[in-house]
Short mmCIF file of C-alpha atoms in Angstrom, two decimals:
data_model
loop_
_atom_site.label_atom_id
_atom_site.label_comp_id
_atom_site.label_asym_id
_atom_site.label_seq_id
_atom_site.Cartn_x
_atom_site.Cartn_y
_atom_site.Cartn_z
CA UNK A 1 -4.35 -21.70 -12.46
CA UNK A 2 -4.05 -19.04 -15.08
CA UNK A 3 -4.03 -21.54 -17.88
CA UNK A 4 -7.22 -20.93 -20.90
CA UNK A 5 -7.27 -24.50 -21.53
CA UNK A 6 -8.28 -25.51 -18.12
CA UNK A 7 -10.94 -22.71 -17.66
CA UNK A 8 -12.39 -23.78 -21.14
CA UNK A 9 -12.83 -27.55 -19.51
CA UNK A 10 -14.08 -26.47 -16.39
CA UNK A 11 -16.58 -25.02 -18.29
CA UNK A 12 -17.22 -27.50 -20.90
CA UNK A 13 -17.45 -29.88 -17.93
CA UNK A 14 -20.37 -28.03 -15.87
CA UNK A 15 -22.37 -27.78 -19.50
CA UNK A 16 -22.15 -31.22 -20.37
CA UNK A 17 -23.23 -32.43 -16.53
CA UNK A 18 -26.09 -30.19 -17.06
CA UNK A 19 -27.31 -31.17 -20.22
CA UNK A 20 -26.75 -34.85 -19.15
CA UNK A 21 -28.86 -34.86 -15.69
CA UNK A 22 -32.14 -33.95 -18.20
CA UNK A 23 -30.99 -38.12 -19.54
CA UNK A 24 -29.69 -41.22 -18.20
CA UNK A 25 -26.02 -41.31 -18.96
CA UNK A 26 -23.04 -43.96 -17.79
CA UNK A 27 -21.12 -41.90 -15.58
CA UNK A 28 -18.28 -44.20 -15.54
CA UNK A 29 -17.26 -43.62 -19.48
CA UNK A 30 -18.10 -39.59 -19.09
CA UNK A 31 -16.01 -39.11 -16.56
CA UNK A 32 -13.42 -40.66 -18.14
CA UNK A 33 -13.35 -38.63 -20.93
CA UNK A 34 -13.18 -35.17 -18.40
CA UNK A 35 -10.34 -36.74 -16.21
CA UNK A 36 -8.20 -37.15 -19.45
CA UNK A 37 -8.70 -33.69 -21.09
CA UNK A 38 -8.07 -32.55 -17.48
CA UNK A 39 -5.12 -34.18 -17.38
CA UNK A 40 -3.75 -33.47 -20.41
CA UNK A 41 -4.10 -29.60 -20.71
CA UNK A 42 -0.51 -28.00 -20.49
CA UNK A 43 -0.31 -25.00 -17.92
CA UNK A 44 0.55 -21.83 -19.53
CA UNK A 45 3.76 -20.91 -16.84
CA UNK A 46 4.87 -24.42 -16.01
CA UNK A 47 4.53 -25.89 -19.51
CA UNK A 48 3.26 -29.09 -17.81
CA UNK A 49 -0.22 -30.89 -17.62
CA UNK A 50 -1.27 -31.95 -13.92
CA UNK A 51 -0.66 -35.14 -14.70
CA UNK A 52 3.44 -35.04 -15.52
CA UNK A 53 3.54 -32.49 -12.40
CA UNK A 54 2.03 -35.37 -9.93
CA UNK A 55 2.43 -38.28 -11.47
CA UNK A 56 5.55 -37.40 -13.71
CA UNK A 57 4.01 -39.04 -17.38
CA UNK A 58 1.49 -38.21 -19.38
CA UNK A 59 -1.95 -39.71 -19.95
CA UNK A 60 -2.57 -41.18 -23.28
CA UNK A 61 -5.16 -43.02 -22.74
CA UNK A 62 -9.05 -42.61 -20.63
CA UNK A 63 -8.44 -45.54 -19.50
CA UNK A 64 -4.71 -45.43 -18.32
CA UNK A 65 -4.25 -45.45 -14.87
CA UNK A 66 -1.74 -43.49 -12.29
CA UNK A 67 -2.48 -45.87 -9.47
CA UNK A 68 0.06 -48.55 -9.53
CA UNK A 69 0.25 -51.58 -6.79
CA UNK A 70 3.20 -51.04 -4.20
CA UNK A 71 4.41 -54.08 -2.24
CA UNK A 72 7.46 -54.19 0.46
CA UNK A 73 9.50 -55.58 -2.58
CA UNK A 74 9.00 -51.98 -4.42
CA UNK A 75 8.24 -49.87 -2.27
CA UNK A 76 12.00 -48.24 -2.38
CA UNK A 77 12.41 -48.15 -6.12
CA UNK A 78 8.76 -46.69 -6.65
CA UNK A 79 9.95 -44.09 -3.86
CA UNK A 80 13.31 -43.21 -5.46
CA UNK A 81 11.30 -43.23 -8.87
CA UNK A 82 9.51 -40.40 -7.26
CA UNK A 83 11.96 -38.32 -6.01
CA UNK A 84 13.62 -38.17 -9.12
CA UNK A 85 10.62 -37.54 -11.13
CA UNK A 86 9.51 -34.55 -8.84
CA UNK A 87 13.45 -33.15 -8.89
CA UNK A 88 13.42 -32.84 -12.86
CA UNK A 89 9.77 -31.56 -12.87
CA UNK A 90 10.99 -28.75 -10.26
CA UNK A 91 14.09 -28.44 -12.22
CA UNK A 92 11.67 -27.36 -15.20
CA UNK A 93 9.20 -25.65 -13.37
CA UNK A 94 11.50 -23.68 -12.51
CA UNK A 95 13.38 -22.92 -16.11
CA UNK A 96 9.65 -22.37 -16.97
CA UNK A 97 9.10 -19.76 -14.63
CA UNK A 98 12.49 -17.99 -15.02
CA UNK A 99 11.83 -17.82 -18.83
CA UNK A 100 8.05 -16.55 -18.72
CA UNK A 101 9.01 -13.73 -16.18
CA UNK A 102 11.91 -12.78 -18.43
CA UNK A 103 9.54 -12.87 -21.53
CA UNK A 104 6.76 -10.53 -19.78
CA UNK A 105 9.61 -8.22 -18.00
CA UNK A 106 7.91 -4.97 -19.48
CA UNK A 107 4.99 -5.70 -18.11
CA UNK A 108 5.29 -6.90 -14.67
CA UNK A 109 8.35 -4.13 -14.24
CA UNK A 110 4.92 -1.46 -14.19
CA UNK A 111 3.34 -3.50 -10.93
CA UNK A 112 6.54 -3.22 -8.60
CA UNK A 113 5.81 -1.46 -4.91
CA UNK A 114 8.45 1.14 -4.72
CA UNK A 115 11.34 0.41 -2.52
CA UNK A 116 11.80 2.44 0.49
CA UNK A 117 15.63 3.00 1.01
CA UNK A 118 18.15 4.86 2.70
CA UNK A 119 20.83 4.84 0.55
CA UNK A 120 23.25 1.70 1.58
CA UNK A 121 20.87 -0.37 3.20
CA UNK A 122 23.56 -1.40 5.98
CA UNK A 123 25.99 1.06 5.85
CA UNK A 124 23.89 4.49 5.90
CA UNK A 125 21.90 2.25 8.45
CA UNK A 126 24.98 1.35 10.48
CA UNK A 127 25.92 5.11 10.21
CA UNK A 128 22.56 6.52 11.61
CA UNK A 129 22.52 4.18 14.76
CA UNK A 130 26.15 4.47 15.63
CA UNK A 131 25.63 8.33 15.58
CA UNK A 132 22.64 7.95 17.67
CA UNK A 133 23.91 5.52 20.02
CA UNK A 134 27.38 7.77 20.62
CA UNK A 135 25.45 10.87 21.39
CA UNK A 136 26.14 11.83 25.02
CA UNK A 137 25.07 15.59 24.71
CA UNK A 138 21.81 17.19 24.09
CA UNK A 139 24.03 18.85 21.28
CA UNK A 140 25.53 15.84 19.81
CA UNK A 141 21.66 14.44 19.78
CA UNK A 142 20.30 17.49 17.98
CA UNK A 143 22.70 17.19 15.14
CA UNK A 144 21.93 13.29 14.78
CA UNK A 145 18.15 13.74 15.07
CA UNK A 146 18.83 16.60 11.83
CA UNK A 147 20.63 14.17 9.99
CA UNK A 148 17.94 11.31 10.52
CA UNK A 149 15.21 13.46 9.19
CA UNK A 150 17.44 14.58 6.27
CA UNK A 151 18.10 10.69 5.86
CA UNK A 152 14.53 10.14 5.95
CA UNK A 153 13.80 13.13 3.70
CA UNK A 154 15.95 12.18 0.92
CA UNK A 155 14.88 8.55 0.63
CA UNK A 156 11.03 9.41 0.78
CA UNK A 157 11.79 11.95 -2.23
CA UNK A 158 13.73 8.49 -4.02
CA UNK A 159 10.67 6.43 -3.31
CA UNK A 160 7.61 8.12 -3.90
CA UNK A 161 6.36 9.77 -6.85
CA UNK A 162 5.56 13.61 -6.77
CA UNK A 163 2.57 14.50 -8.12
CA UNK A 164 2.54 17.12 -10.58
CA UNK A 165 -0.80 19.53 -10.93
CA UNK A 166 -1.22 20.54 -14.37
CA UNK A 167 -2.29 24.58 -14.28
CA UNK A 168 -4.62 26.05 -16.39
CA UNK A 169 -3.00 28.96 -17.88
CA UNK A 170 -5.61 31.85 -19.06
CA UNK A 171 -3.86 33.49 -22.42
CA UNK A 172 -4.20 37.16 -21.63
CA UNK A 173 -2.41 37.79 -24.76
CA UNK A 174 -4.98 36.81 -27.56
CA UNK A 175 -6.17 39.55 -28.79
CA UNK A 176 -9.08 39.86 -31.48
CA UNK A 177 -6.99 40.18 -33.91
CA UNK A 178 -4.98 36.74 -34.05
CA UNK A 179 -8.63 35.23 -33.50
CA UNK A 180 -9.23 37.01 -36.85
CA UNK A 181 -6.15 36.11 -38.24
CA UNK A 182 -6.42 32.51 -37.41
CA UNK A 183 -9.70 31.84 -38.71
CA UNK A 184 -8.47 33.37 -42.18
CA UNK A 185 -5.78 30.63 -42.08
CA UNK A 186 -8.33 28.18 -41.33
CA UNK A 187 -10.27 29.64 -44.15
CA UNK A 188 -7.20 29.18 -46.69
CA UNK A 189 -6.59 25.31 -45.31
CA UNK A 190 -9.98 25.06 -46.52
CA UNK A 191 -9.91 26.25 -49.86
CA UNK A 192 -6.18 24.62 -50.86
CA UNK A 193 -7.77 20.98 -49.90
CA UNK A 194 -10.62 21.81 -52.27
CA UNK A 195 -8.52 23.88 -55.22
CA UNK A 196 -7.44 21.78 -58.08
CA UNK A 197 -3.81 20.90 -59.24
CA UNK A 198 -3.49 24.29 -60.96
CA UNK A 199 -4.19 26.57 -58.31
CA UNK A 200 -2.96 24.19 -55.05
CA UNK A 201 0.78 25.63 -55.27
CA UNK A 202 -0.89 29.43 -55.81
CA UNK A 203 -3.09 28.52 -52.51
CA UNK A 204 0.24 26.60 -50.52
CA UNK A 205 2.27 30.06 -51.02
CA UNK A 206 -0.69 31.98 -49.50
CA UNK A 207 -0.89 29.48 -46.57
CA UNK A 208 2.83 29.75 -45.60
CA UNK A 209 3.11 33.21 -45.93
CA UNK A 210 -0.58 33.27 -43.50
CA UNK A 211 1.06 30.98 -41.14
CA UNK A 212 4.56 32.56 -40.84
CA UNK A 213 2.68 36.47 -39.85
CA UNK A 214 0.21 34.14 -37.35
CA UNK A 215 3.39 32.53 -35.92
CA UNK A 216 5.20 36.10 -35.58
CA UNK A 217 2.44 38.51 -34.23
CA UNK A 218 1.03 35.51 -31.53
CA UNK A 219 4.86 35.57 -30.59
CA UNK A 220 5.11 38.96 -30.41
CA UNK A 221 1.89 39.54 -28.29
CA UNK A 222 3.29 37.13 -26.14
CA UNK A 223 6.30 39.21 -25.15
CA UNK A 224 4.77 42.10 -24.76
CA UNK A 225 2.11 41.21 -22.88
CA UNK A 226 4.54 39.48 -20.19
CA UNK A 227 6.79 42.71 -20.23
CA UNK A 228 4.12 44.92 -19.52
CA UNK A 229 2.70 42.59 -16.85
CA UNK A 230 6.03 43.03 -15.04
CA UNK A 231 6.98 46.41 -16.01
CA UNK A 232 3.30 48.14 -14.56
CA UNK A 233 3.15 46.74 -11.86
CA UNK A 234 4.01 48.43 -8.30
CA UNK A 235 3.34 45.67 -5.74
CA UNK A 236 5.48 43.19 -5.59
CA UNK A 237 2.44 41.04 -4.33
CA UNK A 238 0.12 41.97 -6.95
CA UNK A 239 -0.59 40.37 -10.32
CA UNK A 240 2.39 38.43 -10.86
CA UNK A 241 2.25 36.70 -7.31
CA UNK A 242 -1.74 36.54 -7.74
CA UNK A 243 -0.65 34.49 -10.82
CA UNK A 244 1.11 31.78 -9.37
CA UNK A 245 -0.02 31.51 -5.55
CA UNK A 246 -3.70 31.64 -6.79
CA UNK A 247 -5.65 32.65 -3.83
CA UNK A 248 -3.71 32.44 -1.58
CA UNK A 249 -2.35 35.62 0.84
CA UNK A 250 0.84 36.61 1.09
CA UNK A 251 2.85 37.18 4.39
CA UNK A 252 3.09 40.86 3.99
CA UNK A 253 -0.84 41.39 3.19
CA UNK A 254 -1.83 39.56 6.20
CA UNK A 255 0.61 42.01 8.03
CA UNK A 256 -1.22 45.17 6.44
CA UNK A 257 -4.37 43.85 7.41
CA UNK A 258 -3.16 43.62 11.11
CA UNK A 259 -1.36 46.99 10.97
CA UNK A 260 2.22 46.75 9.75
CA UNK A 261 3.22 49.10 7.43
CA UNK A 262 4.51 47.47 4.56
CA UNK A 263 8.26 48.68 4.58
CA UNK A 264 8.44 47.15 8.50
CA UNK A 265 10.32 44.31 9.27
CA UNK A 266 8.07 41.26 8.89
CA UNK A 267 10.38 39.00 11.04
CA UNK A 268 9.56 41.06 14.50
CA UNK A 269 5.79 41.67 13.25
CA UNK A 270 5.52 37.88 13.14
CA UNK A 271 7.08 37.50 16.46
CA UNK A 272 4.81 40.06 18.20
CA UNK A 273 1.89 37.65 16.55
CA UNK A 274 3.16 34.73 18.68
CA UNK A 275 3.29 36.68 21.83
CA UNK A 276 -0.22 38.23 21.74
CA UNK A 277 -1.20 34.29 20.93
CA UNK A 278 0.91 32.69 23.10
CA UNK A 279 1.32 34.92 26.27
CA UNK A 280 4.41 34.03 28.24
CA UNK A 281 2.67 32.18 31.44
CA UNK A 282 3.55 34.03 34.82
CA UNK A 283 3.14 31.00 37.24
CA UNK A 284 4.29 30.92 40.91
CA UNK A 285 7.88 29.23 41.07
CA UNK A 286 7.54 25.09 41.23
CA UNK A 287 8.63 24.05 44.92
CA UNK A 288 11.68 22.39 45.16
CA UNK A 289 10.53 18.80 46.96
CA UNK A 290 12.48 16.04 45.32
CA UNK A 291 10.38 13.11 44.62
CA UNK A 292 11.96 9.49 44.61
CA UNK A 293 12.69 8.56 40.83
CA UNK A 294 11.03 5.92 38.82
CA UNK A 295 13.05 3.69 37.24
CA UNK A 296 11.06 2.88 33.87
CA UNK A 297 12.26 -0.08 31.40
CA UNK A 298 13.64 1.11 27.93
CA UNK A 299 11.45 1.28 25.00
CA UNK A 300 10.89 -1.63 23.20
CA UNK A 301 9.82 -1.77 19.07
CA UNK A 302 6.29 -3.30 19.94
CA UNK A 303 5.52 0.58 21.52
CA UNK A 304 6.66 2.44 18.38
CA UNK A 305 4.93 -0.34 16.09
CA UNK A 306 1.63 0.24 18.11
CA UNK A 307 1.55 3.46 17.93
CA UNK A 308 2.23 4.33 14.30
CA UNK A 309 -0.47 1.25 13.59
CA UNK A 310 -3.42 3.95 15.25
CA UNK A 311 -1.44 7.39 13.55
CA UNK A 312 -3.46 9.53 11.12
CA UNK A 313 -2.17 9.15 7.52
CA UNK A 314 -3.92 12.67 6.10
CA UNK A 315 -2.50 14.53 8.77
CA UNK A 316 -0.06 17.06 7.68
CA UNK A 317 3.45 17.21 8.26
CA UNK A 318 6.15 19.39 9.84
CA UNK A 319 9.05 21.53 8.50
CA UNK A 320 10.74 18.35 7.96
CA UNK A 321 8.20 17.31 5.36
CA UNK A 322 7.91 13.61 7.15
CA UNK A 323 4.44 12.12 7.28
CA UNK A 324 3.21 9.30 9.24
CA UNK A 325 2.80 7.25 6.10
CA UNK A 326 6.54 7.70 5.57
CA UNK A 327 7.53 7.19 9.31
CA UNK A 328 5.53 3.93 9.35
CA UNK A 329 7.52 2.25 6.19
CA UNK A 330 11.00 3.54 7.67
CA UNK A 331 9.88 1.31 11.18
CA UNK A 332 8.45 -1.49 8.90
CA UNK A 333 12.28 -1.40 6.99
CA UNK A 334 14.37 -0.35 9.76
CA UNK A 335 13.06 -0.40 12.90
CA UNK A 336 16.54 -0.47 15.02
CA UNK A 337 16.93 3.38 13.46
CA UNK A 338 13.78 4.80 15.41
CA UNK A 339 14.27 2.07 18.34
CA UNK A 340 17.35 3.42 19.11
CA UNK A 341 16.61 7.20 18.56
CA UNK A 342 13.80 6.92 21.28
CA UNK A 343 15.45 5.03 23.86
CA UNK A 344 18.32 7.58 23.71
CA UNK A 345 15.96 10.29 24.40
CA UNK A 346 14.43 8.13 27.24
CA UNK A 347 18.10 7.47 28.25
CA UNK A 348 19.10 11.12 28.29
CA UNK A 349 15.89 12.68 29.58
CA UNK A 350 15.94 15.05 26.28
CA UNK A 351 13.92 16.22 23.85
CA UNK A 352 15.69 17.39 20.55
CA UNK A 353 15.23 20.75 19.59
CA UNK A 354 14.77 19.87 15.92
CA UNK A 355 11.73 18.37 16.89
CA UNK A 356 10.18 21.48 18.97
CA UNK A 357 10.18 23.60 15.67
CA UNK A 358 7.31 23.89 14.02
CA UNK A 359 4.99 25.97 10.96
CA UNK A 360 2.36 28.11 12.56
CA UNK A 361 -0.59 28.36 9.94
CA UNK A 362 -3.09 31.57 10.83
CA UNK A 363 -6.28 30.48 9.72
CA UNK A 364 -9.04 33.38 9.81
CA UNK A 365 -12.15 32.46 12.04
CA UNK A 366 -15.81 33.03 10.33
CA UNK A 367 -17.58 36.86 11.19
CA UNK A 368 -14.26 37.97 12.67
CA UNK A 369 -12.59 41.53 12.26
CA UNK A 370 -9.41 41.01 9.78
CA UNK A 371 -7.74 43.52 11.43
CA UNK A 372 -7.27 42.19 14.87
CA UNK A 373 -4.69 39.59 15.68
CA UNK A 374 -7.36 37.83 18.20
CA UNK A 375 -9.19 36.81 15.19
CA UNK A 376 -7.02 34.41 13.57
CA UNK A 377 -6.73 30.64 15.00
CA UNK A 378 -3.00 29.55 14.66
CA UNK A 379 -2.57 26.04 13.91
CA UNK A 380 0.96 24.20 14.62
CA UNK A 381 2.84 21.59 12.28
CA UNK A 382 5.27 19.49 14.14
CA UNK A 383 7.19 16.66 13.13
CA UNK A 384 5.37 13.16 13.54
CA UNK A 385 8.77 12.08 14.70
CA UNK A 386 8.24 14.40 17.58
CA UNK A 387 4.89 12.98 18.34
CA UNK A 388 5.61 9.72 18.33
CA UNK A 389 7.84 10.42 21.32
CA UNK A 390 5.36 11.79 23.05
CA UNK A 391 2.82 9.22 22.61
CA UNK A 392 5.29 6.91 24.06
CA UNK A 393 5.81 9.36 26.92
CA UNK A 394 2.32 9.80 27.57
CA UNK A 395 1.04 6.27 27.68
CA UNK A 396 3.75 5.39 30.05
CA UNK A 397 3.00 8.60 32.35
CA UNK A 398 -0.94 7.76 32.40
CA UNK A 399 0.29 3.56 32.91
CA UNK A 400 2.31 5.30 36.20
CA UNK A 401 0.24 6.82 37.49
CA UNK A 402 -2.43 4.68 37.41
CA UNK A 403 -0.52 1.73 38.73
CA UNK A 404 1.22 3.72 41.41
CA UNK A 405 -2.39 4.81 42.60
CA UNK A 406 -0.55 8.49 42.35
CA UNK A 407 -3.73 10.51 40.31
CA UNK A 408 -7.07 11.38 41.76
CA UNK A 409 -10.03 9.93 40.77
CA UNK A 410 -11.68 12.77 40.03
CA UNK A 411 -8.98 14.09 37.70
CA UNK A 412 -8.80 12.42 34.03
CA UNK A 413 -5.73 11.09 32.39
CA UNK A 414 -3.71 13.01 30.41
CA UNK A 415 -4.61 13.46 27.11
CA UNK A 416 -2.66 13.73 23.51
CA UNK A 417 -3.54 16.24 21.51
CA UNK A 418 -5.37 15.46 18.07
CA UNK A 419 -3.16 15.02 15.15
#
């Protein structure tokens, strides 16, 4: 219990049966003495000692005792007794705890967990599954998976805090002589804390005057140095972009590096990238057999809870900015909203096109030319919603085919790609 009084006896206690095992002592009237300043020590919440909370009265005396003799004659007054002596001590406990929450508001307001919501808990709820469950059209599912990640989007951005990066900006406009300036002013703060009454108005003139020509040549530097920074410059990726993106390359310098003249349309540059990467395949046409189908059960929440339980938390996210941290506290809130998105892609034997769009990140490999496409590794963000999907896809294919006795047993099972 949270209560100083009762740590300060515990502690008195275990000092005193210390010192007392060194010398004979009669245990009897020691313990005594403990059991009543036990007893008697209020609780700092409840406002009651142990004693009034089990017994409902106080102990007065060491020697007063709680145990009183029941016979058949009592035994249903000393139970009614009871129950209305625990009633009003609830009844108070609970005052007592209503009022010391409502005294210490400020500071147990700073310990809440964020609350993940969509809005109108049932209604936007209600919304999203009824627009999910009425999609009979790979169409009419596209535009409901959109409006689930938007959903999702815009109650992660209510919840959870952004962090904000504080930059270091490097002043490229003090010059040498504010630093001279400012030192002079420094000089004169000096000398009107030392001057005597006499000359202290004399030295507060000087200072204001110093200060106001600081204040209006830093200002002016300022200015000009920003205007001339924009003005001189010819690229629209050069200093000004270097300024905010840090070092990191622009679109249209990777494209130089590769090639592209700079005035070239960057949208059909960064298509021809994919292609060289990702060559269209020219496989033999699929034979037409027709293979008995598998009926498979629907998708049941222990699946999805299972497999966001084992997803990555530091992996990055899609277009859709959704991370599997997020996706995992929207199933732990709502889990008939991703329940029923899944089974109607099982049900419909689609796979939304929102969720086949992805970022392509070009990451340079080490001792490679920077001039040839082949030297870049791309790297693909999808949306964990997406994956999740296929997860569930996967493990069921791979539970097929092993239970059918369909795969070789040379061949392994299908494996899900990392992250």
């Amino acid at each position: 219990m949270a209560n100083g009084l009762l740590e300060r006896a515990h502690r008195t206690m275990k000092e005193s049966l210390a010192s007392m095992c060194e010398s004979t002592f009669q245990w009897s009237e020691k313990l005594l003495f403990f059991k009543l300043y036990y007893n008697r020590s209020i609780h700092s919440v409840t406002k009651f000692a142990p004693a009034e909370i089990f017994f409902g009265r106080k102990q007065n005396l060491p020697l007063d005792s709680f145990v009183e003799p029941v016979t058949v004659e009592n035994e249903s007054k000393y139970l009614k007794n009871s129950r209305n002596n625990m009633c009003s001590i609830r009844n108070e406990f609970a005052k007592n705890e209503e009022q010391y929450f409502k005294n210490n508001a400020p500071l147990i307001k700073g310990r809440k967990v964020p609350n993940f919501n969509l809005g109108d808990k049932d209604k936007k709820t209600k919304q999203l599954v009824q627009q999910i469950e009425e999609s009979n059209t790979k169409d009419h599912l596209a535009k409901a998976t959109e409006e689930l990640q938007k959903a999702i989007f815009a109650a992660s951005r209510k919840a959870y805090k952004i962090k904000n990066f504080k930059l270091k900006i490097n002043n490229n406009w003090w010059n040498q002589s504010l630093q001279i300036k400012k030192k002079e002013l420094q000089a004169l703060k000096r000398r009107n804390n030392k001057s005597e009454d006499d000359n202290k108005l004399k030295y507060q003139l000087q200072l204001s005057k110093k200060q106001a020509e600081l204040k209006r040549e830093a200002k002016k530097a300022k200015g000009n140095s920003f205007r001339n920074t924009c003005t001189k410059t010819t690229d629209p990726y050069g200093r000004p972009y270097k300024a905010v993106v840090k070092n990191k390359h622009p679109p249209a310098e990777l494209f130089k590096q590769l090639g592209n003249p700079s005035s070239g349309d960057t949208k059909s540059f960064a298509l021809k990238i994919l292609q060289e990467l990702y060559p269209p395949s020219h496989s033999p046409a699929t034979p037409t057999n027709c293979f008995p189908l598998i009926q498979e059960p629907q998708i049941i929440k222990n699946e999805i809870r299972r497999i966001l339980k084992k997803a990555p938390t530091k992996k990055a996210p899609g277009f859709d900015a959704i991370d599997y941290i997020v996706l995992k506290e929207v199933n732990n809130s709502f889990p008939e909203i991703l329940h029923t998105f899944y089974n109607k892609c099982y049900q419909l034997h689609c796979f939304p096109e929102p969720l086949k769009k992805g970022i392509i990140v070009l990451f340079h490999k080490d001792g490679k030319e920077a001039d040839k496409i082949k030297s870049y590794r791309p790297v693909t963000l999808l949306p964990t919603i997406g994956k999740v999907l296929e997860q569930i896809l996967l493990r069921r294919l791979n539970h097929t085919l092993k239970k059918k006795n369909i795969q070789s047993k040379e061949s392994q099972p299908v494996r899900f790609s990392r992250g």
